[in-house]
């Protein structure tokens, strides 16, 4: 999986691309930890994620908990249909807000 980062006035945006699975755990954790240093809400742009497995779901929850302990919000944005179905089956939206596009994400914690 490839992860790129950008920052705007309100958020740190991590663009994820490819398969989000067990093999991506190390790079994902490093990128989220680095993003948390900026003390802004973190958005995971899932528009280019083509696959998501149970280890990725666990990483999302762990990342949410880590960021929450630092009073930093985590948002998921624009998941493809398959990825959205996996997120819905796992009830991820009860823990982490999911939005259809970047413009819907709140601009404050």
Protein backbone atom coordinates (compact mmCIF):
# COMPACT_ATOMS: atom_id res chain seq x y z
CA UNK A 1 0.00 0.00 0.00
CA UNK A 2 1.17 3.50 -0.78
CA UNK A 3 0.39 6.36 1.64
CA UNK A 4 0.92 10.03 0.89
CA UNK A 5 0.31 12.91 3.27
CA UNK A 6 -0.92 16.43 2.80
CA UNK A 7 -1.99 19.08 5.26
CA UNK A 8 -4.44 21.94 5.04
CA UNK A 9 -5.51 24.55 7.58
CA UNK A 10 -7.78 22.11 9.41
CA UNK A 11 -6.63 18.52 8.81
CA UNK A 12 -3.84 16.12 8.02
CA UNK A 13 -4.95 13.97 5.10
CA UNK A 14 -3.45 10.55 4.48
CA UNK A 15 -4.23 9.24 1.00
CA UNK A 16 -4.15 5.44 1.01
CA UNK A 17 -3.72 3.53 -2.24
CA UNK A 18 -3.84 -0.20 -2.93
CA UNK A 19 -4.48 -3.12 -0.59
CA UNK A 20 -4.94 -2.25 3.08
CA UNK A 21 -4.02 -5.55 4.71
CA UNK A 22 -1.65 -7.13 7.22
CA UNK A 23 1.35 -6.33 5.03
CA UNK A 24 0.61 -2.61 5.28
CA UNK A 25 0.50 -2.48 9.09
CA UNK A 26 3.99 -1.09 9.72
CA UNK A 27 3.89 1.74 7.18
CA UNK A 28 0.31 2.61 8.17
CA UNK A 29 1.13 2.84 11.88
CA UNK A 30 4.21 4.97 11.15
CA UNK A 31 2.25 7.39 8.96
CA UNK A 32 -0.58 7.78 11.49
CA UNK A 33 1.88 8.36 14.34
CA UNK A 34 3.75 10.96 12.27
CA UNK A 35 0.46 12.66 11.34
CA UNK A 36 -0.54 12.80 15.02
CA UNK A 37 2.52 14.94 15.76
CA UNK A 38 0.85 17.78 13.83
CA UNK A 39 -2.00 17.92 16.41
CA UNK A 40 -4.74 18.22 13.78
CA UNK A 41 -7.63 15.89 12.98
CA UNK A 42 -6.53 13.06 10.69
CA UNK A 43 -8.47 12.09 7.57
CA UNK A 44 -7.88 8.75 5.90
CA UNK A 45 -8.80 9.12 2.23
CA UNK A 46 -9.83 5.60 1.20
CA UNK A 47 -10.85 6.43 -2.38
CA UNK A 48 -7.96 4.40 -3.84
CA UNK A 49 -8.11 1.46 -1.42
CA UNK A 50 -9.16 -1.62 -3.38
CA UNK A 51 -9.10 -4.19 -0.56
CA UNK A 52 -9.48 -4.10 3.22
CA UNK A 53 -9.08 -7.09 5.55
CA UNK A 54 -9.68 -7.76 9.25
CA UNK A 55 -6.18 -6.67 10.23
CA UNK A 56 -6.85 -3.30 8.57
CA UNK A 57 -10.07 -2.99 10.57
CA UNK A 58 -8.07 -3.61 13.73
CA UNK A 59 -5.50 -1.00 12.71
CA UNK A 60 -8.27 1.54 12.15
CA UNK A 61 -9.65 0.96 15.65
CA UNK A 62 -6.19 1.04 17.25
CA UNK A 63 -5.36 4.26 15.39
CA UNK A 64 -8.65 5.80 16.47
CA UNK A 65 -7.89 4.94 20.11
CA UNK A 66 -4.33 6.29 19.90
CA UNK A 67 -5.47 9.54 18.32
CA UNK A 68 -8.39 9.89 20.73
CA UNK A 69 -5.96 9.59 23.66
CA UNK A 70 -4.22 12.66 22.18
CA UNK A 71 -7.59 14.40 21.64
CA UNK A 72 -7.18 14.13 17.87
CA UNK A 73 -10.15 13.11 15.72
CA UNK A 74 -9.96 10.46 13.00
CA UNK A 75 -12.23 10.46 9.95
CA UNK A 76 -12.61 8.05 7.03
CA UNK A 77 -13.46 9.52 3.63
CA UNK A 78 -14.70 8.24 0.29
CA UNK A 79 -14.40 4.45 0.58
CA UNK A 80 -15.11 2.47 -2.59
CA UNK A 81 -18.21 0.26 -2.55
CA UNK A 82 -16.42 -2.94 -1.49
CA UNK A 83 -14.44 -1.18 1.23
CA UNK A 84 -17.58 0.58 2.46
CA UNK A 85 -19.38 -2.76 2.69
CA UNK A 86 -16.59 -4.20 4.85
CA UNK A 87 -16.63 -1.10 7.07
CA UNK A 88 -20.42 -1.33 7.40
CA UNK A 89 -20.38 -5.06 8.22
CA UNK A 90 -17.86 -4.35 10.99
CA UNK A 91 -19.90 -1.37 12.28
CA UNK A 92 -16.84 0.86 12.01
CA UNK A 93 -19.03 3.97 11.62
CA UNK A 94 -20.12 3.56 15.25
CA UNK A 95 -16.50 4.24 16.23
CA UNK A 96 -15.01 6.30 13.39
CA UNK A 97 -17.08 8.77 11.32
CA UNK A 98 -17.23 7.97 7.60
CA UNK A 99 -17.91 10.69 5.00
CA UNK A 100 -18.55 10.57 1.28
CA UNK A 101 -16.01 13.29 0.45
CA UNK A 102 -13.51 15.66 2.02
CA UNK A 103 -15.93 18.59 1.96
CA UNK A 104 -18.23 16.86 4.46
CA UNK A 105 -15.60 16.46 7.20
CA UNK A 106 -15.94 18.87 10.16
CA UNK A 107 -13.21 21.50 10.35
CA UNK A 108 -12.68 21.23 14.11
CA UNK A 109 -12.16 18.42 16.65
